[in-house]
C-alpha positions as CSV (number, residue, x, y, z in Angstrom):
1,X,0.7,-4.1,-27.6
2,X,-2.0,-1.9,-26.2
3,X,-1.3,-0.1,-22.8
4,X,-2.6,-1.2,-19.2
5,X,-4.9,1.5,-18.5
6,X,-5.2,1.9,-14.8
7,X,-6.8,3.7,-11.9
8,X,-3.7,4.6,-10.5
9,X,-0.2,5.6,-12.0
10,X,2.8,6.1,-10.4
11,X,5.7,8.0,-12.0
12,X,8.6,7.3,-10.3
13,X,11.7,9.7,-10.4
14,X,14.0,8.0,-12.4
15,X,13.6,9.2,-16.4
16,X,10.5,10.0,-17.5
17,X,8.9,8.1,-20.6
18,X,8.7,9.0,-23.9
19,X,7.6,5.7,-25.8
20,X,3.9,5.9,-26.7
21,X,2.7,3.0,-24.3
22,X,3.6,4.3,-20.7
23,X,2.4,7.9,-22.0
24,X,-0.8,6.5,-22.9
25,X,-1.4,4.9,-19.4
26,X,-0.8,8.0,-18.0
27,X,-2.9,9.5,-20.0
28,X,-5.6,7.1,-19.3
29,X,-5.2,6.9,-15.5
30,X,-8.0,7.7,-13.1
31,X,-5.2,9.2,-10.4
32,X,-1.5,10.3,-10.6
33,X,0.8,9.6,-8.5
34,X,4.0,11.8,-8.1
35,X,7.4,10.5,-6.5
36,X,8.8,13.4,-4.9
37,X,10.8,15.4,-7.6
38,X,8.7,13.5,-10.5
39,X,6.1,15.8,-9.7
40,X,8.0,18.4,-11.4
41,X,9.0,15.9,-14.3
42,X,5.7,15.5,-14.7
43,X,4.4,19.5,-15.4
44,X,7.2,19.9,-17.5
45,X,5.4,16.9,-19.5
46,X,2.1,18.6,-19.3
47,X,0.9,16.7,-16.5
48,X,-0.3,17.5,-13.6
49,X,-0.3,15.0,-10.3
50,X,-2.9,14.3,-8.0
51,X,-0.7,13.4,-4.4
52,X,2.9,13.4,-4.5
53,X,4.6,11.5,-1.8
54,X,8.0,10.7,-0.5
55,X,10.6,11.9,1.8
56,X,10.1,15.8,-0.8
57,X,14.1,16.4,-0.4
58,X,14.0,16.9,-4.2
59,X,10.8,18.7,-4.4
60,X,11.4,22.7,-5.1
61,X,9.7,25.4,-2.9
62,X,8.1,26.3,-5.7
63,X,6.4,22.9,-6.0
64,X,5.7,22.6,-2.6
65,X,3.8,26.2,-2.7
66,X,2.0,24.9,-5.7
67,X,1.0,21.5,-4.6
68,X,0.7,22.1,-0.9
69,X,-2.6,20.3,-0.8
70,X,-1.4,17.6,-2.5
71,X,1.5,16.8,-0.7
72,X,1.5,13.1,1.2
73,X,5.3,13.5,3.2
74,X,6.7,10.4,4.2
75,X,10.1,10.5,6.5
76,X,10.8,7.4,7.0
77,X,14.4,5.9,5.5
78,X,13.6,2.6,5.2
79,X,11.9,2.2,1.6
80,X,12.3,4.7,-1.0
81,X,10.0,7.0,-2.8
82,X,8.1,4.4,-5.2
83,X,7.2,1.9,-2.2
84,X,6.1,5.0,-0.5
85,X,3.6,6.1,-3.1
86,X,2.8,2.1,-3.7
87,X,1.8,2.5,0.1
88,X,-0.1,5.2,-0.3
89,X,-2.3,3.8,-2.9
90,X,-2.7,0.5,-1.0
91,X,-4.2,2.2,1.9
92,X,-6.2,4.5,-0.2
93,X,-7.6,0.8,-1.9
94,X,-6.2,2.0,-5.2
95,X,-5.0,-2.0,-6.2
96,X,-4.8,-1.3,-9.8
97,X,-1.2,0.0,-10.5
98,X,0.8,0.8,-13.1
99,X,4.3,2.4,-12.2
100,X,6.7,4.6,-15.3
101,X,9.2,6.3,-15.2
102,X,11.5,4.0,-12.8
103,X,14.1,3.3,-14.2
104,X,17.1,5.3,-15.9
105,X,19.3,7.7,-13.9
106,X,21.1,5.9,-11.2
107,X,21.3,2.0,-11.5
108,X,21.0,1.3,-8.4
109,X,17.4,3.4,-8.1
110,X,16.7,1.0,-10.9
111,X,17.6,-2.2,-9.6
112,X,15.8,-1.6,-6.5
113,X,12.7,-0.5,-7.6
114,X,12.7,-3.6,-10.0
115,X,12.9,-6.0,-6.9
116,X,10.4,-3.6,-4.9
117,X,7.9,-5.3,-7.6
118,X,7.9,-8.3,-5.8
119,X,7.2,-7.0,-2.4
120,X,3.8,-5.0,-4.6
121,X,2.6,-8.3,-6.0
122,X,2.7,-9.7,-2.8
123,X,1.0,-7.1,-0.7
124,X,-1.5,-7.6,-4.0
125,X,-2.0,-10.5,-3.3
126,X,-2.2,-11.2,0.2
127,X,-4.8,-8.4,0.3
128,X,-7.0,-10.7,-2.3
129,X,-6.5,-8.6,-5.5
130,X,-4.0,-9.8,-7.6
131,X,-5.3,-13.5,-7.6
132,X,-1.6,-14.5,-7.7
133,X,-0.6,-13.0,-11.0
134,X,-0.5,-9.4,-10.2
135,X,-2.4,-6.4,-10.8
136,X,0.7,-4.1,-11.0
137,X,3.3,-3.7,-14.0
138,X,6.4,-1.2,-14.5
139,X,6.6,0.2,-18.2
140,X,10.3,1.6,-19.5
141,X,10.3,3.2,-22.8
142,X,11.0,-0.5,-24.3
143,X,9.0,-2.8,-22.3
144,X,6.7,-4.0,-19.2
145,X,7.7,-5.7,-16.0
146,X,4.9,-8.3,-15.0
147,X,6.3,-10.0,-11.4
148,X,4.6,-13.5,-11.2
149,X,3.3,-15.0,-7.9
150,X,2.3,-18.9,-9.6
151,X,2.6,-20.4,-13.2
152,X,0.2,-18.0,-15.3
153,X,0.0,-17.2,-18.9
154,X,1.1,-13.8,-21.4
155,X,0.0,-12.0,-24.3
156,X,2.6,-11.8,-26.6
157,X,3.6,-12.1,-30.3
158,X,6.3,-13.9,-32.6
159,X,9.8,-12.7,-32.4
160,X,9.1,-11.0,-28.8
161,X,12.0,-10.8,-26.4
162,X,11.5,-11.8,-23.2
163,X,13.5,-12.2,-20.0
164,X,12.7,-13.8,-16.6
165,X,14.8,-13.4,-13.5
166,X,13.5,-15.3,-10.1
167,X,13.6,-13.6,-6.8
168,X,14.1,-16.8,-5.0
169,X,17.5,-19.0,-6.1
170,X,16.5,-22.7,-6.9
171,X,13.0,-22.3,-8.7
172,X,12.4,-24.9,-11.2
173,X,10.7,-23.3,-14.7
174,X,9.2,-24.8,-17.0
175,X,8.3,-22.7,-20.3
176,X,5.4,-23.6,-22.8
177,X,5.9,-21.1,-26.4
178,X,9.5,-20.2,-25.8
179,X,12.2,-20.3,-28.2
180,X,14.8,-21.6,-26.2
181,X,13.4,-24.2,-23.6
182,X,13.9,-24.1,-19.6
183,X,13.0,-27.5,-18.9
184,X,12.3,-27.4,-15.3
185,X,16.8,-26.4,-14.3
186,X,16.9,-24.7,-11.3
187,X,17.9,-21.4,-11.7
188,X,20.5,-20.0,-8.8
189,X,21.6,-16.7,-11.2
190,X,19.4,-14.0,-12.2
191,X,20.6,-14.2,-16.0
192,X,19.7,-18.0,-16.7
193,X,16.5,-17.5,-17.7
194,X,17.2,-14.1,-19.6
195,X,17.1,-13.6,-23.6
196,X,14.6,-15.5,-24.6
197,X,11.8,-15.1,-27.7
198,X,8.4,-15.7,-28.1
199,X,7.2,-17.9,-30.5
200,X,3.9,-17.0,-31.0
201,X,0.7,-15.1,-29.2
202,X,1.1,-16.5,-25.6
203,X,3.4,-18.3,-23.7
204,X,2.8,-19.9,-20.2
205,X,5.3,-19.9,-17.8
206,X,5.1,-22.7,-14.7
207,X,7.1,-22.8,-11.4
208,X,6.6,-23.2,-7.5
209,X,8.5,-20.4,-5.6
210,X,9.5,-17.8,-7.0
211,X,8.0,-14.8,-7.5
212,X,9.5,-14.2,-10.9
213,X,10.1,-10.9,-13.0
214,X,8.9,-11.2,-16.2
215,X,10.2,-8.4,-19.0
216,X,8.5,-8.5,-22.3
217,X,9.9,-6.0,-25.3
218,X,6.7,-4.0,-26.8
């Protein structure tokens, strides 16, 4: 699986990656963007960032001395760190985005930046740029996050695992190139349409509702 290159990467707080993929989007990204602390995550890395935005309770002086042009300080308590900086690069027209390093550490950090995917796709799309499939993905160190606004299509290979959960209880999904069929059921639990496999190099997923979170092993 190649990695989304991007204009715009955010690296979240949470632990940063070490798998090839998400290393090589950063590598390749036009702009960095640094949650808070992550700034520091990412020198230590041998990166550098080119904002870093947030609340900066867990930025050192140090950074703050060194980055002080940088810095994009967000107060507000109502979203946390990652929707800030997915804020910032909406406004900024930055609609290509690939997000790392957010998950690990604490689980609920990660479950909540999971479902903030869904709020991104959505500002996406509303905003014309993401068409209703998305133009934003979150890469761990062992697979990608797509969220899923309408039925759409993925890359993929034999024997891939893949997992959907739907943000909305009741959709009906129907699966084309799945191992294990979901035959239009509607799911109410976020672990019904879990565990799945690939059988080959796509599979097309097709529901009203939603939006879905779509995980896909590299």
């Amino acid at each position: 699986m190649n990695p989304p290159l991007s204009k715009c990467v955010i690296v979240a707080n949470g632990v940063f990656p070490s798998h090839p993929l998400p290393l090589a989007a950063l590598r390749g990204a036009r702009r960095v963007i640094g949650c808070d602390g992550a700034a520091e995550k990412l020198e230590a890395a041998g990166f550098e960032p080119d904002w870093i935005v947030g609340d900066l309770d867990s930025l050192s002086d140090a950074s703050r001395a060194r980055y002080r042009d940088r810095l994009v300080a967000v107060s507000e308590q109502a979203s946390n760190d990652l929707a800030k900086a997915f804020r910032f690069c909406f406004e900024q027209g930055w609609h290509d985005v690939v997000i790392v390093g957010a998950t690990g550490l604490r689980e609920d950090h990660t479950l909540g930046n999971l479902a903030w995917l869904a709020d991104f796709a959505l500002a996406l799309h509303a905003a014309g740029t993401a068409h209703g499939c998305g133009r934003i993905v979150l890469l761990t160190d062992t697979g990608i996050f797509t969220p899923a606004l309408a039925s759409m299509a993925f890359r993929s290979y034999a024997g891939q695992q893949v997992s959907i959960f739907s943000f909305e209880a009741g959709v009906q999904i129907y699966a084309d190139g799945l191992k294990y069929a979901l035959d239009g059921v509607p799911f109410t639990r976020w672990w019904q349409a879990a565990l799945n496999e690939s059988l080959g190099e796509t599979f097309k997923l097709v529901f009203e509702g939603g939006p879905l979170l779509v995980f896909q092993t590299y």
